[in-house]
Amino acid sequence: MQTPPHRPNSGPNASPVNPMPPFVVALFLLIAGIEIAFSAGARGLVGGPGAVGWRLEAVQAYAFSGDVFGWMLANGQYPKEHLIRFVTYLFVHGSFTQAAFAGVMLLALGKWVGEVFGALPTLAVFFGSGVFGALAFGLLTNDPVLIGAFPAVYGLIGAFTYLLWVKLAATGEHQGRAFSLIGMLMAIQLVFSVIFPNGSKDWVADLAGFAAGFAISLLVSPGSWHRIRGKLRRD
């Protein structure tokens, strides 16, 4: 199994700080810009009196809705204005704090994964994990609404885990260590679910996003198709 390619700017004359991949910055700015507009509107700084309800209006129009998803399955109809919810919910957050945490994790994980994978594979992980997370949420829970970028961010954690998994295999170390981060995060989620048993089941979407991110990485990571073809030929 091949090790992940060298990250850019790794030579002796490299800058000590690698530039953030532009597509990661674009995703972050989209999340941040929307949240700044909501927060400013709620405080009456922009938009006039109607701006107080911008967040609620966005949730109604762009959040992933379990009820709408159930209606689509029951009727076999999939209008575009509802299908886009599988993606748009990632950019609507319930609070400034939720958006800030998601944005910081996006920058950290997106930089690491993006420098190895490149733009299109990383975006495939981000949006693919978001879609799969929403799908799992709609099928496995009765919660009405899913918002926030965390399922896609957990997908990036899945890609990060995959890269560690490959690296550990190449060095002969135990590959189970690659899953320590997701194990810790899900343990925290479990503690919160015990403390708040009637809370949101967003963790279902997060875990599904992680699984999707790891699986997508198997297909889109550098050299993945070469490894898969080689394994099929050996089998």
Short mmCIF file of C-alpha atoms in Angstrom, two decimals:
data_model
loop_
_atom_site.label_atom_id
_atom_site.label_comp_id
_atom_site.label_asym_id
_atom_site.label_seq_id
_atom_site.Cartn_x
_atom_site.Cartn_y
_atom_site.Cartn_z
CA MET A 1 0.00 0.00 0.00
CA GLN A 2 1.34 3.39 -0.93
CA THR A 3 1.91 6.13 1.60
CA PRO A 4 0.12 9.44 1.12
CA PRO A 5 1.98 11.81 -1.20
CA HIS A 6 4.22 14.45 0.28
CA ARG A 7 2.39 17.55 1.33
CA PRO A 8 3.30 20.67 -0.66
CA ASN A 9 6.00 23.07 0.44
CA SER A 10 7.93 20.32 2.24
CA GLY A 11 11.38 21.17 0.83
CA PRO A 12 14.24 22.78 2.76
CA ASN A 13 13.31 26.25 1.48
CA ALA A 14 9.60 25.88 2.18
CA SER A 15 7.65 28.51 4.03
CA PRO A 16 6.94 27.53 7.66
CA VAL A 17 3.24 28.23 7.06
CA ASN A 18 1.54 26.57 4.08
CA PRO A 19 -1.21 28.63 2.42
CA MET A 20 -4.75 27.50 3.04
CA PRO A 21 -6.28 25.76 -0.02
CA PRO A 22 -8.54 28.33 -1.74
CA PHE A 23 -11.55 26.00 -1.93
CA VAL A 24 -11.38 25.44 1.84
CA VAL A 25 -11.27 29.20 2.37
CA ALA A 26 -14.29 29.57 0.06
CA LEU A 27 -16.32 27.05 2.09
CA PHE A 28 -15.33 28.75 5.33
CA LEU A 29 -16.23 32.21 4.02
CA LEU A 30 -19.62 30.95 2.87
CA ILE A 31 -20.37 29.54 6.34
CA ALA A 32 -18.97 32.63 8.07
CA GLY A 33 -20.69 35.12 5.78
CA ILE A 34 -24.12 33.56 6.26
CA GLU A 35 -23.67 33.38 10.02
CA ILE A 36 -22.45 36.98 10.25
CA ALA A 37 -25.55 38.09 8.32
CA PHE A 38 -27.85 36.13 10.66
CA SER A 39 -26.13 37.42 13.81
CA ALA A 40 -26.02 41.02 12.59
CA GLY A 41 -29.65 40.86 11.51
CA ALA A 42 -30.74 39.46 14.89
CA ARG A 43 -29.06 42.42 16.59
CA GLY A 44 -30.69 44.93 14.26
CA LEU A 45 -27.40 45.97 12.68
CA VAL A 46 -28.50 45.21 9.11
CA GLY A 47 -31.66 44.49 7.19
CA GLY A 48 -34.20 46.36 9.28
CA PRO A 49 -36.85 44.75 11.51
CA GLY A 50 -37.35 41.80 9.17
CA ALA A 51 -33.75 40.70 9.57
CA VAL A 52 -34.50 39.36 13.06
CA GLY A 53 -36.19 36.37 11.44
CA TRP A 54 -33.55 35.62 8.80
CA ARG A 55 -32.22 32.55 10.60
CA LEU A 56 -35.67 31.05 11.10
CA GLU A 57 -36.60 31.72 7.48
CA ALA A 58 -33.40 30.05 6.31
CA VAL A 59 -34.07 27.01 8.48
CA GLN A 60 -37.56 26.71 7.02
CA ALA A 61 -36.33 27.04 3.43
CA TYR A 62 -32.93 25.34 3.44
CA ALA A 63 -32.59 22.98 6.43
CA PHE A 64 -32.84 19.25 5.89
CA SER A 65 -36.37 18.39 6.97
CA GLY A 66 -37.26 14.92 8.16
CA ASP A 67 -40.93 15.64 7.48
CA VAL A 68 -40.24 16.80 3.92
CA PHE A 69 -38.00 13.79 3.35
CA GLY A 70 -40.75 11.46 4.59
CA TRP A 71 -43.24 13.16 2.27
CA MET A 72 -40.91 12.68 -0.72
CA LEU A 73 -40.47 8.97 0.03
CA ALA A 74 -44.18 8.43 0.60
CA ASN A 75 -45.22 10.18 -2.62
CA GLY A 76 -42.30 9.29 -4.85
CA GLN A 77 -41.82 12.95 -5.71
CA TYR A 78 -38.49 14.74 -5.38
CA PRO A 79 -38.83 18.47 -6.17
CA LYS A 80 -35.58 20.35 -6.73
CA GLU A 81 -36.39 22.88 -4.02
CA HIS A 82 -36.37 20.03 -1.49
CA LEU A 83 -33.50 17.97 -2.93
CA ILE A 84 -31.16 20.93 -2.51
CA ARG A 85 -31.78 20.71 1.23
CA PHE A 86 -29.36 17.75 1.27
CA VAL A 87 -26.61 20.32 0.61
CA THR A 88 -27.92 23.70 1.75
CA TYR A 89 -28.46 22.57 5.35
CA LEU A 90 -24.67 22.48 5.72
CA PHE A 91 -24.50 26.28 5.56
CA VAL A 92 -27.31 27.11 8.00
CA HIS A 93 -26.43 26.97 11.69
CA GLY A 94 -28.49 27.36 14.82
CA SER A 95 -26.12 29.73 16.56
CA PHE A 96 -22.90 31.67 16.17
CA THR A 97 -21.14 29.13 18.42
CA GLN A 98 -22.15 26.16 16.27
CA ALA A 99 -21.00 27.94 13.11
CA ALA A 100 -17.71 28.98 14.73
CA PHE A 101 -16.83 25.45 15.85
CA ALA A 102 -17.76 24.01 12.45
CA GLY A 103 -15.73 26.69 10.67
CA VAL A 104 -12.61 26.15 12.76
CA MET A 105 -12.74 22.38 12.28
CA LEU A 106 -13.32 22.87 8.55
CA LEU A 107 -10.19 25.02 8.26
CA ALA A 108 -8.00 22.61 10.23
CA LEU A 109 -9.16 19.38 8.60
CA GLY A 110 -9.73 20.91 5.17
CA LYS A 111 -6.17 22.21 5.04
CA TRP A 112 -4.66 18.84 5.96
CA VAL A 113 -6.88 16.74 3.70
CA GLY A 114 -6.97 19.29 0.88
CA GLU A 115 -3.18 19.49 0.62
CA VAL A 116 -3.03 15.72 0.09
CA PHE A 117 -6.19 15.07 -1.93
CA GLY A 118 -6.54 18.26 -3.96
CA ALA A 119 -9.66 20.31 -4.60
CA LEU A 120 -12.17 18.02 -6.33
CA PRO A 121 -11.60 14.92 -4.14
CA THR A 122 -11.83 17.00 -0.97
CA LEU A 123 -15.03 18.66 -2.15
CA ALA A 124 -16.39 15.20 -3.03
CA VAL A 125 -15.68 14.10 0.54
CA PHE A 126 -17.24 17.24 2.03
CA PHE A 127 -20.47 17.28 0.04
CA GLY A 128 -20.80 13.50 -0.30
CA SER A 129 -20.55 13.12 3.48
CA GLY A 130 -23.08 15.87 3.97
CA VAL A 131 -25.58 14.20 1.66
CA PHE A 132 -25.07 10.76 3.21
CA GLY A 133 -25.32 12.20 6.71
CA ALA A 134 -28.67 13.79 5.91
CA LEU A 135 -29.90 10.59 4.28
CA ALA A 136 -29.02 8.54 7.37
CA PHE A 137 -30.59 11.18 9.62
CA GLY A 138 -33.83 11.07 7.63
CA LEU A 139 -34.00 7.27 7.56
CA LEU A 140 -32.90 6.47 11.11
CA THR A 141 -34.34 9.24 13.28
CA ASN A 142 -37.64 10.98 13.85
CA ASP A 143 -36.06 14.38 14.44
CA PRO A 144 -37.63 17.05 12.24
CA VAL A 145 -34.63 19.25 11.35
CA LEU A 146 -30.92 18.89 10.63
CA ILE A 147 -28.71 21.96 10.21
CA GLY A 148 -25.01 22.73 10.33
CA ALA A 149 -21.80 21.63 8.63
CA PHE A 150 -20.81 18.98 11.15
CA PRO A 151 -21.79 15.90 9.08
CA ALA A 152 -19.52 17.17 6.28
CA VAL A 153 -16.79 18.08 8.79
CA TYR A 154 -17.01 14.56 10.19
CA GLY A 155 -16.57 13.40 6.61
CA LEU A 156 -13.26 15.26 6.57
CA ILE A 157 -12.41 13.48 9.84
CA GLY A 158 -13.12 10.26 7.93
CA ALA A 159 -10.69 11.32 5.21
CA PHE A 160 -8.10 12.30 7.83
CA THR A 161 -8.57 8.90 9.47
CA TYR A 162 -8.10 7.18 6.12
CA LEU A 163 -4.78 8.97 5.56
CA LEU A 164 -3.58 7.97 9.02
CA TRP A 165 -4.75 4.41 8.33
CA VAL A 166 -2.69 4.30 5.14
CA LYS A 167 0.35 5.79 6.85
CA LEU A 168 0.20 3.34 9.76
CA ALA A 169 -0.12 0.42 7.35
CA ALA A 170 2.93 1.61 5.44
CA THR A 171 5.01 1.83 8.62
CA GLY A 172 3.79 -1.51 9.98
CA GLU A 173 2.00 0.03 12.96
CA HIS A 174 -1.43 -0.94 14.25
CA GLN A 175 -4.02 0.63 11.96
CA GLY A 176 -6.66 0.76 14.69
CA ARG A 177 -4.87 3.80 16.12
CA ALA A 178 -6.18 5.81 13.18
CA PHE A 179 -9.68 5.65 14.65
CA SER A 180 -8.76 7.16 18.03
CA LEU A 181 -10.04 10.64 17.09
CA ILE A 182 -13.47 9.50 15.95
CA GLY A 183 -13.66 7.18 18.95
CA MET A 184 -13.06 10.10 21.31
CA LEU A 185 -15.56 12.35 19.54
CA MET A 186 -18.28 9.71 19.54
CA ALA A 187 -17.63 8.99 23.22
CA ILE A 188 -18.29 12.68 23.91
CA GLN A 189 -21.47 12.45 21.84
CA LEU A 190 -22.53 9.41 23.89
CA VAL A 191 -22.01 11.26 27.16
CA PHE A 192 -24.14 14.16 25.95
CA SER A 193 -26.88 11.79 24.77
CA VAL A 194 -26.99 10.24 28.26
CA ILE A 195 -27.07 13.63 29.98
CA PHE A 196 -29.67 14.99 27.55
CA PRO A 197 -31.72 11.93 26.48
CA ASN A 198 -34.30 14.08 24.68
CA GLY A 199 -31.72 16.08 22.77
CA SER A 200 -31.08 16.13 19.05
CA LYS A 201 -29.90 12.99 17.28
CA ASP A 202 -27.51 14.93 15.05
CA TRP A 203 -24.83 12.40 16.05
CA VAL A 204 -26.45 9.93 13.63
CA ALA A 205 -25.69 12.28 10.74
CA ASP A 206 -22.19 12.95 12.10
CA LEU A 207 -21.33 9.25 12.34
CA ALA A 208 -22.78 8.58 8.89
CA GLY A 209 -20.78 11.52 7.54
CA PHE A 210 -17.60 10.05 9.02
CA ALA A 211 -18.29 6.64 7.44
CA ALA A 212 -19.03 8.26 4.09
CA GLY A 213 -15.86 10.37 4.26
CA PHE A 214 -13.73 7.32 4.91
CA ALA A 215 -15.42 5.33 2.13
CA ILE A 216 -15.21 8.16 -0.42
CA SER A 217 -11.52 8.56 0.41
CA LEU A 218 -10.95 4.96 -0.66
CA LEU A 219 -12.09 5.98 -4.13
CA VAL A 220 -10.78 9.52 -4.58
CA SER A 221 -7.44 9.56 -2.74
CA PRO A 222 -4.28 9.80 -4.89
CA GLY A 223 -3.41 6.39 -6.32
CA SER A 224 -6.59 4.76 -5.03
CA TRP A 225 -7.72 3.29 -8.36
CA HIS A 226 -4.24 1.88 -8.95
CA ARG A 227 -4.34 0.09 -5.59
CA ILE A 228 -7.87 -1.21 -6.19
CA ARG A 229 -7.01 -2.56 -9.66
CA GLY A 230 -3.90 -4.20 -8.26
CA LYS A 231 -5.86 -5.90 -5.51
CA LEU A 232 -8.51 -7.14 -7.96
CA ARG A 233 -5.83 -8.59 -10.21
CA ARG A 234 -4.19 -10.40 -7.29
CA ASP A 235 -7.57 -11.81 -6.23
#
